Every structure is written in structure tokens, then in C-alpha cells.
Amino acid sequence: MLILLDVDGVLNPQSQHPRLVLSPDRALLVQRLAGLGDIVWATTWSPTHTFHLTRDLELADTTEGIAFPRDMHADPAAPAPTPKLHWVARWLARQDDPPRAVVWIDDLLRADAEDWAAAQPYPTLLVHPEPRAGLTSEHVDEVTAFVAAL
């Protein structure tokens, strides 16, 4: 099972500081997720940053990341499309083997992502943290219940 994980607004709640300040509690949440499936970085952060994040969180060396265009920007208040959807769908379609299931955790998931998830041939769960709060234990509990039901 794949867990597509964003950073900003998820691991790095929106704040006045653009740097990632990963609390020990949030690091434990990521480690709980890693115990449920394979983490895939679904963030606009650079591969260098996600490499260090992978190491700091003690995730598998094989942790992958989805490449997004550098100039991709999205207005969090806009109702229109999920900015990463095209790139996530393309990355998943290019995998050698279809996933058993997918969890996508991102603070910018819109109605088009819900439609996309419903149309997938494998179980797909979208988790949409509130960007000022980020990932919570309730979100990880939701993923845990989803995995248990597979």
C-alpha cells in the first residue's frame, strides 16, 4: 500500500516560518504511517530536502518521491482543481505494478481529487488536514482503520 504524503500544511503546518519544524509527536505520526504502508513524498519540496527528511524520520532508504514542476503554485482558498492531481495520477499510472491501495494526505485536495479517488480500480483514501493544524493522530487513526478494512 502506498501513502502519498505532502509536507507543507501536513507535516509543516502553515505558520510564519517557512522552515520545517517537525515536532517529536508529528515524527511519531509519520513513523506510524510508515508502519502501515510505503511512504511516497508527494510534495513540491526538492529531492534533497526529502532525502534529509527521510533520513531524519528514519524511513526506508527506498522512500520515493513524485516529481512536480518547480513553478506549480496554488491558492489554498481557490475552489478549483487539485494542483498535484495530474502529476500524482501520472506517477501512479507509470508504476510497474498497480498498488493494492492508496492513501493521499494533502492539505490541497479538492472535489476533482475526490472524483478521481472514487474512480480508481483500487481502494483510495484522501486525507485532508487543515493546513494550520497539519497531520494529527485522528488522521493516522483514519488511515489505520482504512488499512484494517482492506
PDB file of C-alpha atoms in Angstrom:
ATOM      1  CA  MET A   1       0.000   0.000   0.000  1.00  0.00           C
ATOM      2  CA  LEU A   2       1.197   3.487  -0.856  1.00  0.00           C
ATOM      3  CA  ILE A   3       0.885   6.531   1.383  1.00  0.00           C
ATOM      4  CA  LEU A   4       1.391   9.722  -0.625  1.00  0.00           C
ATOM      5  CA  LEU A   5       2.489  12.340   1.885  1.00  0.00           C
ATOM      6  CA  ASP A   6       2.687  16.104   1.463  1.00  0.00           C
ATOM      7  CA  VAL A   7       4.922  18.266   3.660  1.00  0.00           C
ATOM      8  CA  ASP A   8       3.671  21.868   3.763  1.00  0.00           C
ATOM      9  CA  GLY A   9       0.310  22.080   5.506  1.00  0.00           C
ATOM     10  CA  VAL A  10       0.630  18.426   6.590  1.00  0.00           C
ATOM     11  CA  LEU A  11       3.966  17.848   8.342  1.00  0.00           C
ATOM     12  CA  ASN A  12       4.729  21.553   8.323  1.00  0.00           C
ATOM     13  CA  PRO A  13       1.562  23.385   9.368  1.00  0.00           C
ATOM     14  CA  GLN A  14       1.184  26.853   7.912  1.00  0.00           C
ATOM     15  CA  SER A  15       2.985  29.323  10.073  1.00  0.00           C
ATOM     16  CA  GLN A  16       5.036  32.455   9.810  1.00  0.00           C
ATOM     17  CA  HIS A  17       8.170  30.313   9.480  1.00  0.00           C
ATOM     18  CA  PRO A  18       8.798  28.657   6.095  1.00  0.00           C
ATOM     19  CA  ARG A  19      11.256  26.164   7.626  1.00  0.00           C
ATOM     20  CA  LEU A  20      10.112  22.728   8.662  1.00  0.00           C
ATOM     21  CA  VAL A  21       9.979  22.339  12.403  1.00  0.00           C
ATOM     22  CA  LEU A  22       8.991  18.712  12.879  1.00  0.00           C
ATOM     23  CA  SER A  23       7.835  18.056  16.415  1.00  0.00           C
ATOM     24  CA  PRO A  24       8.640  14.695  18.014  1.00  0.00           C
ATOM     25  CA  ASP A  25       4.891  13.972  18.146  1.00  0.00           C
ATOM     26  CA  ARG A  26       4.470  14.594  14.426  1.00  0.00           C
ATOM     27  CA  ALA A  27       7.561  12.495  13.668  1.00  0.00           C
ATOM     28  CA  LEU A  28       5.918   9.626  15.572  1.00  0.00           C
ATOM     29  CA  LEU A  29       2.776  10.068  13.454  1.00  0.00           C
ATOM     30  CA  VAL A  30       4.865   9.695  10.288  1.00  0.00           C
ATOM     31  CA  GLN A  31       6.515   6.596  11.702  1.00  0.00           C
ATOM     32  CA  ARG A  32       3.067   5.163  12.452  1.00  0.00           C
ATOM     33  CA  LEU A  33       2.114   5.807   8.827  1.00  0.00           C
ATOM     34  CA  ALA A  34       5.311   4.127   7.640  1.00  0.00           C
ATOM     35  CA  GLY A  35       4.257   1.033   9.575  1.00  0.00           C
ATOM     36  CA  LEU A  36       1.038   0.918   7.549  1.00  0.00           C
ATOM     37  CA  GLY A  37       2.456   1.275   4.043  1.00  0.00           C
ATOM     38  CA  ASP A  38       5.187   2.678   1.832  1.00  0.00           C
ATOM     39  CA  ILE A  39       5.614   6.438   2.192  1.00  0.00           C
ATOM     40  CA  VAL A  40       5.932   8.337  -1.102  1.00  0.00           C
ATOM     41  CA  TRP A  41       6.726  12.044  -0.885  1.00  0.00           C
ATOM     42  CA  ALA A  42       4.002  13.992  -2.690  1.00  0.00           C
ATOM     43  CA  THR A  43       5.463  17.424  -2.069  1.00  0.00           C
ATOM     44  CA  THR A  44       6.970  20.250  -4.052  1.00  0.00           C
ATOM     45  CA  TRP A  45       9.987  20.085  -1.759  1.00  0.00           C
ATOM     46  CA  SER A  46      13.191  19.215  -3.602  1.00  0.00           C
ATOM     47  CA  PRO A  47      14.624  15.687  -3.649  1.00  0.00           C
ATOM     48  CA  THR A  48      17.488  16.966  -1.489  1.00  0.00           C
ATOM     49  CA  HIS A  49      15.053  18.139   1.177  1.00  0.00           C
ATOM     50  CA  THR A  50      13.019  14.929   1.095  1.00  0.00           C
ATOM     51  CA  PHE A  51      16.241  12.888   1.259  1.00  0.00           C
ATOM     52  CA  HIS A  52      17.143  14.622   4.518  1.00  0.00           C
ATOM     53  CA  LEU A  53      13.582  14.351   5.788  1.00  0.00           C
ATOM     54  CA  THR A  54      13.586  10.616   5.006  1.00  0.00           C
ATOM     55  CA  ARG A  55      16.839  10.196   6.904  1.00  0.00           C
ATOM     56  CA  ASP A  56      15.734  12.346   9.862  1.00  0.00           C
ATOM     57  CA  LEU A  57      12.481  10.381  10.174  1.00  0.00           C
ATOM     58  CA  GLU A  58      14.352   7.069   9.834  1.00  0.00           C
ATOM     59  CA  LEU A  59      12.191   5.995   6.896  1.00  0.00           C
ATOM     60  CA  ALA A  60      13.223   3.311   4.416  1.00  0.00           C
ATOM     61  CA  ASP A  61      16.114   4.232   2.121  1.00  0.00           C
ATOM     62  CA  THR A  62      13.843   3.241  -0.767  1.00  0.00           C
ATOM     63  CA  THR A  63      11.335   6.021   0.012  1.00  0.00           C
ATOM     64  CA  GLU A  64      10.384   7.590  -3.306  1.00  0.00           C
ATOM     65  CA  GLY A  65       9.089  10.997  -4.286  1.00  0.00           C
ATOM     66  CA  ILE A  66       6.809  12.261  -7.023  1.00  0.00           C
ATOM     67  CA  ALA A  67       8.348  14.977  -9.204  1.00  0.00           C
ATOM     68  CA  PHE A  68       6.308  18.155  -9.529  1.00  0.00           C
ATOM     69  CA  PRO A  69       7.061  21.190 -11.695  1.00  0.00           C
ATOM     70  CA  ARG A  70       9.008  23.932  -9.928  1.00  0.00           C
ATOM     71  CA  ASP A  71       6.553  26.681 -10.846  1.00  0.00           C
ATOM     72  CA  MET A  72       3.464  24.906  -9.543  1.00  0.00           C
ATOM     73  CA  HIS A  73       1.601  27.259  -7.223  1.00  0.00           C
ATOM     74  CA  ALA A  74      -1.889  27.015  -5.833  1.00  0.00           C
ATOM     75  CA  ASP A  75      -4.126  29.367  -3.954  1.00  0.00           C
ATOM     76  CA  PRO A  76      -5.334  27.427  -0.889  1.00  0.00           C
ATOM     77  CA  ALA A  77      -8.544  29.477  -0.902  1.00  0.00           C
ATOM     78  CA  ALA A  78      -9.390  28.690  -4.525  1.00  0.00           C
ATOM     79  CA  PRO A  79     -12.077  26.062  -5.147  1.00  0.00           C
ATOM     80  CA  ALA A  80     -10.549  24.919  -8.398  1.00  0.00           C
ATOM     81  CA  PRO A  81      -8.547  21.917  -9.227  1.00  0.00           C
ATOM     82  CA  THR A  82      -6.183  19.992  -7.034  1.00  0.00           C
ATOM     83  CA  PRO A  83      -2.778  21.268  -8.169  1.00  0.00           C
ATOM     84  CA  LYS A  84      -0.924  17.947  -7.835  1.00  0.00           C
ATOM     85  CA  LEU A  85      -3.629  15.639  -9.187  1.00  0.00           C
ATOM     86  CA  HIS A  86      -2.302  15.326 -12.750  1.00  0.00           C
ATOM     87  CA  TRP A  87       1.201  14.531 -11.524  1.00  0.00           C
ATOM     88  CA  VAL A  88       0.055  12.044  -8.878  1.00  0.00           C
ATOM     89  CA  ALA A  89      -2.193  10.222 -11.357  1.00  0.00           C
ATOM     90  CA  ARG A  90       0.612  10.121 -13.915  1.00  0.00           C
ATOM     91  CA  TRP A  91       3.119   8.784 -11.371  1.00  0.00           C
ATOM     92  CA  LEU A  92       0.727   6.058 -10.228  1.00  0.00           C
ATOM     93  CA  ALA A  93      -0.056   5.066 -13.832  1.00  0.00           C
ATOM     94  CA  ARG A  94       3.657   4.634 -14.532  1.00  0.00           C
ATOM     95  CA  GLN A  95       4.253   2.162 -11.710  1.00  0.00           C
ATOM     96  CA  ASP A  96       5.156  -1.353 -12.828  1.00  0.00           C
ATOM     97  CA  ASP A  97       2.561  -2.905 -10.535  1.00  0.00           C
ATOM     98  CA  PRO A  98      -0.708  -1.271  -9.529  1.00  0.00           C
ATOM     99  CA  PRO A  99      -0.873  -0.511  -5.825  1.00  0.00           C
ATOM    100  CA  ARG A 100      -3.015  -2.611  -3.514  1.00  0.00           C
ATOM    101  CA  ALA A 101      -4.409   0.642  -2.121  1.00  0.00           C
ATOM    102  CA  VAL A 102      -3.508   4.341  -1.968  1.00  0.00           C
ATOM    103  CA  VAL A 103      -3.756   6.909   0.797  1.00  0.00           C
ATOM    104  CA  TRP A 104      -3.091  10.510  -0.253  1.00  0.00           C
ATOM    105  CA  ILE A 105      -2.552  13.004   2.559  1.00  0.00           C
ATOM    106  CA  ASP A 106      -2.508  16.625   1.379  1.00  0.00           C
ATOM    107  CA  ASP A 107      -3.965  19.913   2.552  1.00  0.00           C
ATOM    108  CA  LEU A 108      -4.912  20.932  -1.010  1.00  0.00           C
ATOM    109  CA  LEU A 109      -7.309  18.185  -2.109  1.00  0.00           C
ATOM    110  CA  ARG A 110     -10.377  19.409  -3.987  1.00  0.00           C
ATOM    111  CA  ALA A 111     -13.562  17.883  -5.423  1.00  0.00           C
ATOM    112  CA  ASP A 112     -11.678  16.755  -8.545  1.00  0.00           C
ATOM    113  CA  ALA A 113      -9.404  14.629  -6.346  1.00  0.00           C
ATOM    114  CA  GLU A 114     -12.465  13.079  -4.683  1.00  0.00           C
ATOM    115  CA  ASP A 115     -13.866  12.203  -8.129  1.00  0.00           C
ATOM    116  CA  TRP A 116     -10.506  10.772  -9.178  1.00  0.00           C
ATOM    117  CA  ALA A 117     -10.226   8.686  -5.986  1.00  0.00           C
ATOM    118  CA  ALA A 118     -13.719   7.248  -6.457  1.00  0.00           C
ATOM    119  CA  ALA A 119     -12.819   6.161  -9.998  1.00  0.00           C
ATOM    120  CA  GLN A 120      -9.643   4.257  -9.080  1.00  0.00           C
ATOM    121  CA  PRO A 121      -9.585   0.458  -9.512  1.00  0.00           C
ATOM    122  CA  TYR A 122      -8.005   0.098  -6.060  1.00  0.00           C
ATOM    123  CA  PRO A 123      -9.188   1.417  -2.690  1.00  0.00           C
ATOM    124  CA  THR A 124      -8.173   5.057  -2.337  1.00  0.00           C
ATOM    125  CA  LEU A 125      -8.435   7.240   0.745  1.00  0.00           C
ATOM    126  CA  LEU A 126      -7.939  11.001   0.681  1.00  0.00           C
ATOM    127  CA  VAL A 127      -6.989  12.673   3.954  1.00  0.00           C
ATOM    128  CA  HIS A 128      -7.241  16.453   4.007  1.00  0.00           C
ATOM    129  CA  PRO A 129      -5.591  18.008   7.085  1.00  0.00           C
ATOM    130  CA  GLU A 130      -6.447  21.560   7.993  1.00  0.00           C
ATOM    131  CA  PRO A 131      -3.265  23.402   6.926  1.00  0.00           C
ATOM    132  CA  ARG A 132      -2.875  25.418  10.130  1.00  0.00           C
ATOM    133  CA  ALA A 133      -3.034  22.237  12.237  1.00  0.00           C
ATOM    134  CA  GLY A 134      -1.368  19.696   9.951  1.00  0.00           C
ATOM    135  CA  LEU A 135      -1.332  15.935  10.432  1.00  0.00           C
ATOM    136  CA  THR A 136      -2.997  14.730  13.639  1.00  0.00           C
ATOM    137  CA  SER A 137      -3.370  11.406  15.409  1.00  0.00           C
ATOM    138  CA  GLU A 138      -7.005  11.363  14.213  1.00  0.00           C
ATOM    139  CA  HIS A 139      -5.775  11.390  10.611  1.00  0.00           C
ATOM    140  CA  VAL A 140      -3.433   8.474  11.301  1.00  0.00           C
ATOM    141  CA  ASP A 141      -6.274   6.638  13.055  1.00  0.00           C
ATOM    142  CA  GLU A 142      -8.372   7.136   9.896  1.00  0.00           C
ATOM    143  CA  VAL A 143      -5.589   5.630   7.778  1.00  0.00           C
ATOM    144  CA  THR A 144      -5.214   2.753  10.251  1.00  0.00           C
ATOM    145  CA  ALA A 145      -8.942   1.962  10.011  1.00  0.00           C
ATOM    146  CA  PHE A 146      -8.783   2.139   6.198  1.00  0.00           C
ATOM    147  CA  VAL A 147      -5.868  -0.316   6.108  1.00  0.00           C
ATOM    148  CA  ALA A 148      -7.566  -2.662   8.585  1.00  0.00           C
ATOM    149  CA  ALA A 149     -10.641  -2.800   6.336  1.00  0.00           C
ATOM    150  CA  LEU A 150      -8.644  -3.888   3.265  1.00  0.00           C
TER     151      LEU A 150
END
